[in-house]
Coordinates of C-alpha atoms in Angstrom, one line a residue:
M1 CA -25.0 34.9 -54.9
S2 CA -23.1 31.7 -53.9
S3 CA -20.3 33.7 -52.2
N4 CA -22.9 35.7 -50.2
Y5 CA -24.6 32.5 -48.9
C6 CA -21.2 31.1 -47.9
R7 CA -20.4 34.2 -45.9
T8 CA -23.8 34.2 -44.3
F9 CA -23.1 30.9 -42.6
E10 CA -19.3 31.4 -42.0
K11 CA -19.9 31.8 -38.2
T12 CA -21.9 28.6 -37.9
K13 CA -19.5 26.3 -39.7
T14 CA -17.1 26.0 -36.9
A15 CA -19.8 24.9 -34.4
L16 CA -21.9 22.6 -36.5
S17 CA -21.3 19.5 -38.6
A18 CA -22.1 19.6 -42.3
Q19 CA -25.2 17.5 -41.8
S20 CA -26.6 19.6 -39.0
L21 CA -25.7 22.8 -40.8
L22 CA -27.6 21.7 -43.9
S23 CA -30.6 20.9 -41.8
Y24 CA -30.4 24.4 -40.4
C25 CA -30.2 25.9 -43.8
L26 CA -33.2 24.0 -45.1
R27 CA -35.3 25.3 -42.2
S28 CA -34.3 28.9 -42.7
K29 CA -36.2 31.5 -44.8
M30 CA -33.8 31.6 -47.7
F31 CA -34.7 28.0 -48.6
R32 CA -38.4 28.6 -48.7
L33 CA -38.1 29.5 -52.4
G34 CA -39.1 26.1 -53.4
G35 CA -38.5 24.2 -56.6
R36 CA -35.2 24.0 -58.4
A37 CA -33.8 27.2 -56.9
G38 CA -34.1 25.9 -53.3
I39 CA -32.5 22.6 -54.2
A40 CA -29.7 24.4 -56.0
I41 CA -29.0 26.7 -53.1
A42 CA -29.0 23.7 -50.7
I43 CA -26.4 21.8 -52.8
L44 CA -24.3 25.0 -53.1
M45 CA -24.3 25.5 -49.3
W46 CA -23.3 21.9 -48.8
L47 CA -20.3 22.3 -51.1
C48 CA -19.2 25.6 -49.6
L49 CA -19.4 24.4 -46.0
G50 CA -17.8 21.0 -46.9
S51 CA -14.8 22.7 -48.5
A52 CA -14.5 25.2 -45.6
S53 CA -14.5 22.3 -43.1
A54 CA -11.9 20.4 -45.0
A55 CA -9.6 23.4 -44.9
T56 CA -9.7 23.5 -41.2
S57 CA -9.9 19.9 -40.1
P58 CA -7.8 16.8 -40.7
E59 CA -9.2 14.3 -43.1
M60 CA -10.8 11.3 -41.4
P61 CA -11.4 8.0 -43.1
T62 CA -15.0 7.3 -44.0
G63 CA -16.8 5.2 -41.5
E64 CA -14.3 5.5 -38.6
T65 CA -15.2 6.8 -35.2
I66 CA -13.0 8.9 -33.0
P67 CA -12.3 7.3 -29.6
I68 CA -12.7 9.7 -26.7
A69 CA -10.6 8.9 -23.5
Q70 CA -12.7 9.0 -20.4
A71 CA -11.6 8.3 -16.9
S72 CA -13.5 5.4 -15.4
P73 CA -15.4 6.4 -12.3
S74 CA -14.2 4.6 -9.2
K75 CA -16.5 2.3 -7.5
K76 CA -16.7 2.3 -3.7
L77 CA -17.0 -0.6 -1.3
Y78 CA -17.4 -0.2 2.4
V79 CA -16.1 -2.4 5.2
N80 CA -16.9 -2.3 8.9
P81 CA -15.5 -5.0 11.2
N82 CA -18.0 -4.2 14.0
T83 CA -21.4 -3.7 12.2
G84 CA -20.8 -5.2 8.7
S85 CA -21.7 -8.5 7.2
D86 CA -20.1 -10.4 4.4
T87 CA -23.6 -11.2 3.2
G88 CA -24.1 -7.5 2.5
D89 CA -23.5 -5.8 -0.8
G90 CA -20.6 -3.6 0.3
S91 CA -22.7 -0.4 0.2
E92 CA -22.5 2.3 2.8
R93 CA -25.7 1.0 4.3
A94 CA -24.8 -2.7 4.1
P95 CA -21.0 -2.8 4.4
F96 CA -18.9 -6.0 4.3
R97 CA -17.3 -7.2 7.5
T98 CA -14.0 -8.2 6.1
I99 CA -11.4 -6.8 3.8
T100 CA -11.1 -10.3 2.4
Q101 CA -14.7 -10.2 1.1
A102 CA -14.4 -6.7 -0.2
L103 CA -11.3 -7.7 -2.3
N104 CA -13.2 -10.7 -3.6
A105 CA -15.9 -8.4 -4.8
A106 CA -13.6 -5.6 -6.0
E107 CA -13.0 -4.8 -9.7
Q108 CA -10.5 -2.5 -11.3
N109 CA -10.8 1.1 -10.1
T110 CA -12.5 0.2 -6.8
V111 CA -11.8 2.0 -3.6
I112 CA -12.4 0.0 -0.4
L113 CA -13.1 2.3 2.5
L114 CA -12.4 0.9 6.0
A115 CA -14.3 2.0 9.1
P116 CA -12.4 2.3 12.4
G117 CA -11.8 -1.0 14.2
T118 CA -9.5 -4.0 14.2
Y119 CA -9.4 -6.3 11.3
S120 CA -8.2 -9.8 12.4
A121 CA -8.9 -13.5 12.2
Q122 CA -11.4 -12.9 15.1
T123 CA -13.5 -10.6 12.8
G124 CA -13.3 -13.1 9.9
E125 CA -10.2 -12.0 8.0
T126 CA -8.3 -14.6 6.0
F127 CA -4.5 -14.1 6.0
P128 CA -2.6 -13.1 4.2
I129 CA -4.7 -10.4 2.7
K130 CA -3.8 -10.2 -1.0
L131 CA -4.1 -6.8 -2.6
K132 CA -5.5 -6.6 -6.2
P133 CA -4.2 -4.6 -9.1
G134 CA -6.0 -1.4 -9.6
V135 CA -7.8 -1.6 -6.2
T136 CA -7.2 0.9 -3.3
I137 CA -7.6 0.0 0.3
Q138 CA -8.1 3.2 2.3
G139 CA -8.4 3.8 6.0
D140 CA -7.6 7.2 7.6
P141 CA -4.5 8.7 5.9
S142 CA -4.7 11.8 8.1
T143 CA -3.8 9.8 11.2
K144 CA -1.7 7.2 9.4
G145 CA -4.3 4.6 10.3
Q146 CA -4.3 5.2 14.0
R147 CA -7.7 3.6 14.7
I148 CA -7.7 1.2 11.8
S149 CA -5.6 -1.9 12.6
I150 CA -5.0 -5.0 10.5
V151 CA -3.5 -7.6 12.9
G152 CA -2.5 -11.1 12.0
G153 CA -0.7 -13.2 9.5
G154 CA -0.8 -16.3 7.4
Y155 CA 1.6 -18.4 5.3
F156 CA 2.7 -17.3 1.8
L157 CA 4.9 -19.4 -0.4
S158 CA 7.4 -16.9 -1.8
P159 CA 9.0 -17.8 -5.2
T160 CA 12.4 -16.4 -3.8
F161 CA 12.3 -16.9 -0.1
A162 CA 10.1 -20.0 0.5
T163 CA 7.4 -19.9 3.1
Q164 CA 6.8 -16.7 5.0
D165 CA 4.2 -15.5 7.6
I166 CA 2.8 -12.2 6.3
T167 CA -0.1 -10.0 7.0
I168 CA -0.6 -8.4 3.5
L169 CA 0.7 -9.3 0.1
G170 CA 1.3 -6.4 -2.4
A171 CA 0.1 -6.3 -6.0
D172 CA 1.0 -4.3 -9.1
G173 CA -1.0 -1.1 -9.3
A174 CA -2.6 -1.6 -5.9
T175 CA -2.7 1.1 -3.2
L176 CA -2.7 0.8 0.6
S177 CA -3.3 4.0 2.6
G178 CA -4.2 5.0 6.1
V179 CA -4.0 1.7 8.0
T180 CA -1.9 0.2 10.8
V181 CA -0.3 -3.2 10.1
T182 CA 1.0 -5.6 12.8
N183 CA 2.0 -9.2 12.5
P184 CA 2.5 -10.6 16.0
N185 CA 3.2 -14.2 14.8
D186 CA 6.6 -15.8 15.0
R187 CA 8.9 -14.4 12.3
G188 CA 6.0 -12.2 11.2
Y189 CA 6.2 -9.7 8.3
G190 CA 3.7 -6.9 8.0
L191 CA 3.6 -6.2 4.2
W192 CA 5.4 -8.5 1.7
I193 CA 6.0 -7.0 -1.8
E194 CA 7.3 -9.7 -4.3
S195 CA 8.2 -8.5 -7.8
S196 CA 5.3 -6.0 -7.8
S197 CA 4.9 -2.2 -7.6
P198 CA 2.1 -1.1 -5.3
T199 CA 1.8 2.3 -3.7
I200 CA 1.9 2.4 0.1
T201 CA 1.2 5.7 1.8
D202 CA 0.3 7.3 5.1
S203 CA 0.2 4.1 7.1
T204 CA 1.8 2.7 10.3
F205 CA 3.9 -0.5 10.4
I206 CA 4.4 -1.3 14.1
G207 CA 5.0 -4.3 16.3
S208 CA 5.7 -7.1 13.7
T209 CA 8.1 -9.6 15.0
H210 CA 10.4 -9.5 12.0
D211 CA 9.9 -6.7 9.4
G212 CA 7.4 -3.9 8.8
I213 CA 7.8 -4.2 5.0
S214 CA 9.9 -6.6 3.0
I215 CA 10.5 -5.8 -0.7
V216 CA 12.0 -8.7 -2.7
G217 CA 12.5 -9.8 -6.3
N218 CA 12.2 -7.2 -9.0
S219 CA 9.9 -4.6 -7.3
A220 CA 9.5 -0.9 -7.8
P221 CA 6.9 0.2 -5.2
V222 CA 6.4 3.7 -3.9
I223 CA 6.6 3.8 -0.1
R224 CA 5.7 7.3 1.1
G225 CA 4.7 9.1 4.3
N226 CA 4.6 6.0 6.5
Y227 CA 5.6 5.4 10.2
F228 CA 7.7 2.4 11.3
S229 CA 8.3 1.5 14.9
R230 CA 9.1 -1.4 17.2
N231 CA 9.5 -4.1 14.5
G232 CA 11.6 -7.0 15.7
A233 CA 14.4 -7.1 13.0
N234 CA 14.0 -4.3 10.4
G235 CA 11.7 -1.5 9.6
M236 CA 12.1 -2.4 5.9
T237 CA 14.2 -4.8 4.0
I238 CA 14.9 -4.3 0.2
Y239 CA 16.3 -7.3 -1.7
G240 CA 16.8 -8.7 -5.2
T241 CA 17.0 -6.1 -7.9
S242 CA 14.3 -3.9 -6.4
K243 CA 14.2 -0.2 -7.0
P244 CA 11.6 1.3 -4.7
Q245 CA 11.0 4.9 -4.0
V246 CA 11.2 5.3 -0.2
E247 CA 10.1 8.9 0.6
Q248 CA 9.2 11.0 3.6
N249 CA 8.9 8.0 6.0
T250 CA 9.8 7.9 9.7
F251 CA 11.7 5.0 11.2
E252 CA 12.3 5.0 14.9
N253 CA 12.8 2.3 17.6
T254 CA 12.6 -0.4 15.0
G255 CA 15.8 -2.6 15.0
Y256 CA 17.6 -1.9 11.8
A257 CA 15.7 0.9 10.1
I258 CA 16.4 0.0 6.4
N259 CA 18.3 -3.1 5.3
I260 CA 19.5 -3.2 1.7
N261 CA 20.9 -6.4 0.2
Q262 CA 21.8 -8.2 -3.0
S263 CA 21.6 -5.8 -6.0
A264 CA 18.8 -3.6 -4.7
A265 CA 19.0 0.1 -5.7
P266 CA 16.3 2.1 -3.9
V267 CA 16.0 5.8 -3.7
L268 CA 15.7 7.0 -0.1
S269 CA 14.7 10.6 0.1
G270 CA 13.3 12.9 2.8
N271 CA 13.2 10.1 5.5
I272 CA 13.6 10.6 9.2
I273 CA 15.7 7.7 10.7
I274 CA 16.2 8.1 14.5
R275 CA 16.7 6.1 17.6
N276 CA 17.0 2.7 15.9
R277 CA 19.7 0.1 16.5
A278 CA 21.3 1.3 13.3
G279 CA 20.1 3.5 10.4
V280 CA 20.7 2.4 6.8
L281 CA 22.6 -0.9 6.3
V282 CA 23.9 -1.7 2.8
Q283 CA 25.5 -5.0 2.0
A284 CA 26.4 -7.3 -0.9
N285 CA 26.1 -5.2 -4.2
G286 CA 23.5 -2.7 -2.9
R287 CA 23.4 0.7 -4.7
P288 CA 21.0 2.9 -2.8
V289 CA 20.7 6.7 -3.4
L290 CA 20.3 8.8 -0.3
R291 CA 19.0 12.3 -0.6
N292 CA 17.8 14.8 2.1
N293 CA 17.4 12.2 4.8
K294 CA 17.8 12.9 8.6
I295 CA 19.7 10.1 10.2
E296 CA 20.6 10.7 13.8
G297 CA 20.5 9.4 17.4
N298 CA 20.8 5.7 16.3
Q299 CA 22.4 3.4 18.9
Q300 CA 25.2 2.1 16.6
D301 CA 25.9 3.6 13.1
G302 CA 24.0 6.0 10.9
V303 CA 24.9 4.4 7.5
V304 CA 26.9 1.2 7.2
A305 CA 28.3 -0.3 4.0
I306 CA 29.9 -3.7 3.8
S307 CA 31.1 -6.1 1.1
Q308 CA 30.8 -4.5 -2.4
A309 CA 28.1 -2.1 -1.3
Q310 CA 28.3 1.5 -2.6
P311 CA 25.6 3.8 -1.3
D312 CA 25.4 7.1 -3.1
L313 CA 25.2 9.9 -0.5
G314 CA 25.9 12.7 -2.8
R315 CA 27.9 13.7 -6.0
A316 CA 29.0 17.1 -7.3
E317 CA 26.1 17.2 -9.8
Q318 CA 23.6 16.1 -7.1
P319 CA 24.6 16.9 -3.5
G320 CA 23.3 14.6 -0.9
G321 CA 21.6 17.0 1.5
N322 CA 21.6 14.4 4.2
I323 CA 21.9 15.2 7.9
I324 CA 23.8 12.4 9.6
R325 CA 25.0 13.0 13.1
N326 CA 24.9 12.1 16.8
N327 CA 24.9 8.3 16.2
G328 CA 26.3 6.1 18.9
Q329 CA 29.3 4.7 17.0
Y330 CA 29.9 6.2 13.6
D331 CA 27.8 8.4 11.4
I332 CA 29.1 6.7 8.3
N333 CA 31.0 3.4 8.6
A334 CA 32.4 2.2 5.3
K335 CA 35.4 0.3 6.6
A336 CA 34.2 -3.1 5.5
T337 CA 33.3 -2.2 1.8
T338 CA 35.7 -2.5 -1.1
Q339 CA 34.2 0.6 -2.7
I340 CA 34.8 4.4 -2.3
I341 CA 31.6 6.0 -1.0
P342 CA 30.5 9.4 -2.5
V343 CA 29.4 11.7 0.3
Y344 CA 29.4 15.1 -1.3
G345 CA 27.1 17.8 0.1
N346 CA 25.9 16.5 3.5
Q347 CA 25.9 17.7 7.1
L348 CA 28.2 15.2 8.9
S349 CA 30.2 15.1 12.1
N350 CA 33.8 13.9 12.1
R351 CA 32.8 10.4 13.2
T352 CA 33.2 8.6 9.9
L353 CA 35.2 5.5 8.9
G354 CA 36.4 4.1 5.6
R355 CA 37.2 5.5 2.1
L356 CA 34.8 8.5 1.6
D357 CA 34.8 10.9 -1.2
F358 CA 33.9 14.4 -0.1
T359 CA 34.9 16.1 -3.3
G360 CA 32.1 14.8 -5.5
R361 CA 34.4 13.2 -8.1
V362 CA 33.6 9.5 -7.5
S363 CA 30.8 8.0 -9.6
V364 CA 28.8 5.0 -8.5
A365 CA 29.6 1.8 -10.3
P366 CA 26.7 -0.5 -11.4
P367 CA 26.3 -3.5 -9.3
P368 CA 28.2 -6.6 -10.5
V369 CA 26.4 -9.7 -11.7
E370 CA 25.5 -11.7 -8.6
I371 CA 26.9 -15.2 -8.4
R372 CA 25.5 -17.6 -5.9
P373 CA 28.1 -19.4 -3.8
V374 CA 28.4 -23.2 -4.1
P375 CA 27.1 -24.8 -0.9
K376 CA 29.8 -26.2 1.4
P377 CA 29.7 -29.9 2.3
I378 CA 28.4 -30.7 5.7
I379 CA 31.2 -31.9 7.9
A380 CA 31.0 -33.6 11.2
S381 CA 33.5 -31.2 12.8
P382 CA 35.1 -27.9 11.8
P383 CA 38.6 -27.9 10.2
P384 CA 41.3 -26.9 12.6
R385 CA 41.7 -23.2 12.7
Q386 CA 43.8 -20.9 14.8
P387 CA 41.6 -18.3 16.4
A388 CA 42.1 -14.8 14.9
A389 CA 42.7 -11.9 17.1
V390 CA 39.6 -9.9 16.6
T391 CA 39.0 -6.8 18.6
P392 CA 35.9 -4.9 17.3
P393 CA 34.9 -1.5 18.7
P394 CA 32.7 -1.9 21.8
L395 CA 29.0 -2.0 21.2
P396 CA 27.5 1.4 21.9
R397 CA 25.3 2.0 24.9
N398 CA 21.7 3.0 24.4
N399 CA 22.2 6.5 25.9
S400 CA 20.1 8.4 23.5
S401 CA 18.4 11.3 25.2
V402 CA 16.1 12.2 22.3
S403 CA 12.5 12.5 23.5
A404 CA 9.9 10.1 22.4
S405 CA 7.9 10.8 19.3
N406 CA 4.5 12.6 19.6
F407 CA 3.1 10.2 17.0
P408 CA 0.2 8.2 18.5
R409 CA 1.2 4.7 19.5
L410 CA -0.6 1.4 19.8
N411 CA -0.4 -0.5 23.0
I412 CA 2.4 -2.8 22.0
P413 CA 5.4 -3.6 24.2
T414 CA 8.2 -1.1 23.7
D415 CA 11.2 -3.5 23.8
N416 CA 13.5 -2.3 21.1
R417 CA 15.6 -5.5 21.0
P418 CA 15.2 -8.0 18.1
I419 CA 12.9 -10.8 19.1
P420 CA 14.4 -14.3 19.1
I421 CA 12.2 -16.2 16.6
P422 CA 12.1 -19.9 16.1
V423 CA 11.8 -20.7 12.5
P424 CA 9.9 -23.8 11.3
P425 CA 11.4 -25.7 8.4
P426 CA 10.2 -24.3 5.1
E427 CA 7.2 -25.9 3.5
T428 CA 8.8 -26.6 0.1
S429 CA 8.7 -29.7 -2.1
S430 CA 12.5 -29.7 -2.4
P431 CA 13.8 -33.2 -1.6
S432 CA 16.2 -33.5 1.3
P433 CA 19.8 -34.2 0.3
T434 CA 20.8 -37.7 0.7
S435 CA 24.5 -37.2 0.6
G436 CA 26.8 -35.1 2.8
T437 CA 26.2 -31.9 0.8
V438 CA 23.5 -29.4 0.9
S439 CA 21.5 -29.1 -2.3
S440 CA 21.3 -25.6 -3.8
E441 CA 18.0 -23.9 -3.2
I442 CA 15.6 -22.2 -5.5
S443 CA 16.4 -18.7 -4.2
P444 CA 19.0 -16.6 -2.5
P445 CA 19.4 -17.1 0.6
A446 CA 17.1 -19.8 2.1
N447 CA 13.8 -18.8 3.6
V448 CA 14.5 -15.8 5.6
L449 CA 15.6 -12.2 4.9
P450 CA 18.9 -11.9 6.6
V451 CA 20.1 -8.6 8.0
P452 CA 23.7 -7.6 8.1
S453 CA 25.9 -8.6 10.9
T454 CA 26.6 -6.0 13.5
N455 CA 30.2 -6.8 13.0
I456 CA 31.3 -3.4 11.8
P457 CA 35.1 -3.2 11.6
G458 CA 36.9 -0.5 13.4
G459 CA 40.5 -1.3 12.7
S460 CA 42.5 -1.6 9.5
A461 CA 41.9 -4.5 7.1
R462 CA 39.6 -6.3 9.6
P463 CA 38.0 -9.3 7.9
P464 CA 34.3 -10.1 8.3
L465 CA 33.2 -11.7 11.6
R466 CA 34.4 -15.2 11.9
S467 CA 33.8 -17.8 14.6
P468 CA 37.3 -18.4 16.0
L469 CA 37.6 -22.1 17.0
P470 CA 40.8 -23.8 18.3
S471 CA 41.8 -27.0 16.7
N472 CA 40.8 -29.2 19.6
L473 CA 37.2 -28.0 19.4
G474 CA 35.8 -30.3 16.8
P475 CA 33.3 -32.8 18.2
A476 CA 31.6 -35.1 15.7
V477 CA 27.8 -35.1 15.4
G478 CA 26.3 -36.7 18.4
E479 CA 29.2 -36.2 20.7
P480 CA 29.2 -33.7 23.5
P481 CA 31.3 -30.6 23.2
P482 CA 34.7 -30.6 24.8
P483 CA 34.9 -29.5 28.4
P484 CA 34.6 -25.8 28.7
A485 CA 37.8 -25.6 30.7
G486 CA 40.0 -26.1 27.6
A487 CA 38.2 -23.2 25.9
V488 CA 38.5 -21.0 28.9
A489 CA 42.2 -21.8 29.2
K490 CA 42.5 -20.4 25.7
G491 CA 40.5 -17.3 26.6
L492 CA 37.3 -18.3 24.9
R493 CA 34.6 -17.6 27.4
Y494 CA 31.5 -17.0 25.3
R495 CA 29.8 -19.6 23.1
V496 CA 26.9 -18.9 20.6
I497 CA 24.7 -21.9 19.9
V498 CA 21.7 -22.2 17.5
E499 CA 18.8 -24.6 17.7
V500 CA 18.2 -26.1 14.3
N501 CA 15.7 -28.4 12.6
G502 CA 17.2 -30.3 9.7
E503 CA 19.8 -29.8 7.0
R504 CA 18.3 -26.7 5.5
E505 CA 18.5 -24.7 8.7
Q506 CA 22.0 -26.0 9.2
A507 CA 22.9 -24.6 5.8
R508 CA 21.4 -21.2 6.7
V509 CA 23.5 -21.1 9.8
R510 CA 26.7 -21.9 7.9
R511 CA 26.0 -19.1 5.4
L512 CA 26.1 -16.6 8.3
A513 CA 28.8 -18.4 10.4
P514 CA 31.0 -20.5 8.0
E515 CA 32.7 -22.4 10.8
A516 CA 29.5 -23.4 12.6
F517 CA 29.2 -27.2 13.2
V518 CA 26.6 -29.6 14.7
T519 CA 27.0 -30.8 18.2
V520 CA 24.9 -32.1 21.2
I521 CA 24.5 -30.1 24.4
D522 CA 22.4 -31.4 27.3
G523 CA 21.0 -34.0 25.0
Q524 CA 19.8 -31.5 22.4
T525 CA 21.3 -31.3 18.8
V526 CA 22.4 -27.7 18.2
M527 CA 25.0 -25.9 16.1
Q528 CA 27.9 -24.1 17.7
A529 CA 28.2 -21.0 15.7
G530 CA 31.3 -19.6 17.4
M531 CA 33.3 -19.1 20.6
F532 CA 34.8 -15.8 21.6
S533 CA 37.0 -14.2 24.2
E534 CA 35.2 -10.9 23.9
R535 CA 31.5 -10.7 24.9
N536 CA 30.9 -7.9 22.3
N537 CA 32.0 -10.2 19.5
A538 CA 29.7 -13.0 20.7
L539 CA 26.8 -10.5 21.0
E540 CA 27.3 -9.4 17.5
L541 CA 27.0 -12.9 16.1
L542 CA 24.1 -13.6 18.4
Q543 CA 22.2 -10.6 17.2
M544 CA 22.9 -11.3 13.6
L545 CA 21.6 -14.9 13.9
Q546 CA 18.5 -13.8 15.9
S547 CA 17.8 -11.1 13.3
N548 CA 17.8 -13.7 10.6
G549 CA 15.0 -15.6 12.4
L550 CA 17.2 -18.2 14.0
K551 CA 16.8 -19.4 17.6
A552 CA 20.3 -18.5 18.9
S553 CA 21.5 -18.1 22.5
L554 CA 24.7 -17.1 24.3
Q555 CA 26.4 -19.2 26.9
E556 CA 29.0 -17.9 29.2
L557 CA 31.7 -20.4 30.2
Q558 CA 33.1 -20.3 33.7

């Protein structure tokens, strides 16, 4: 009889627990026998079903519960700069007015939805806007934030680059999507990502006076599907040991499109890089990987590598798939790097320079350990030097005939040139040096993200750009410069000077132009960064200094 009862309930044992099955049995007709027989049958069924369950399920410790993973539902907060109020509750009917207030109220897994409009200090925003981990700010990804603009900036004390003026500060696990970001302030950065890994998608970075996005420290963000245009120095800078994924973005008319420095190793894939001053610039120990990018129609070079940089443009086991062509000077210029550049599997023109491996045999070496240089002592005048005969290739003309993009634009001036930006002294607590040497700083290099010099060698064994100074051009601090006639007699007709404020800015200038020295011109203390016989050489140094946020100018001597 016991085996028959067990078979009777064989079907129900897989769907019911032992307790619920026993309850079912006791309510059924077969247990209405009463007395000892009913109890005996109940016990028998318990044992049968218990053993059957044990045969098919793993044994669980008594008293433990099984945790069930459930996705936390996201909470929504609404922001409207026109009709909202920061005294509201952030609901759709009572939206906040500012992103700042929404972030203050946001918890993990919150999505902040932005209504069309301009979010600025005039509407109550406090800059910089600081993203929060696990919080998404979403505008209109379908238009890349065309009608949702975040405009403004505020000071942020960077652990690695001192004080910066930024619009938005990234955060680990944060998401920014479907907005337009502009920082019109002096030396303004749109988005600053410092040793964090947010996700930035389907947005527009336009009209910032320095960079659209700056990635520093040890960051690994995802930058996907964004549009960069008309930023003063760079579309994007990538520094430190950062390894961002930069995918399917468009860079056009934005100074240097992507500037990679120090030991950064980003992956650049599927990007369109057109009509910029230059495309991808890699310096120091940079090790970027470039795959399936379109780099064409840039005024100078498509890809430039200097110092110990070694971009990976394609290997035998992983062809590059890049299209690099129709750039003003060279499509790939690797003359000034010590490395062999792998360029297997790309569509290239014949306008390349340097040691390039088209066979796919060269592997990319890991970046060497970075050693900071010891600061040079400040001297009243430069040591005597014989000017070097430097003849760089002429700067390319902006003769691109590519039509303008159909992407919707903001009403921002279309001047493509880098904007000369005066830089205030950094707000740090570092004591000023009291001796004639510059104290070493907390971070590499000073308080601005430098871009590579436009000094791109075109001849054999050409050294990096120097400031040729004859031995008789060495005025002490406070003395006027020597009469221009002597310089002109030596063929030096172009002088680059920099307005500086204090020792720290002087040290920054010397990092970029080692022979620079302090002098006085028209009663103003400045630094003479170099004198040149060729205007193109002077313009290269001028552009490099301006792109590094220094107030440099060019004087032509008659």
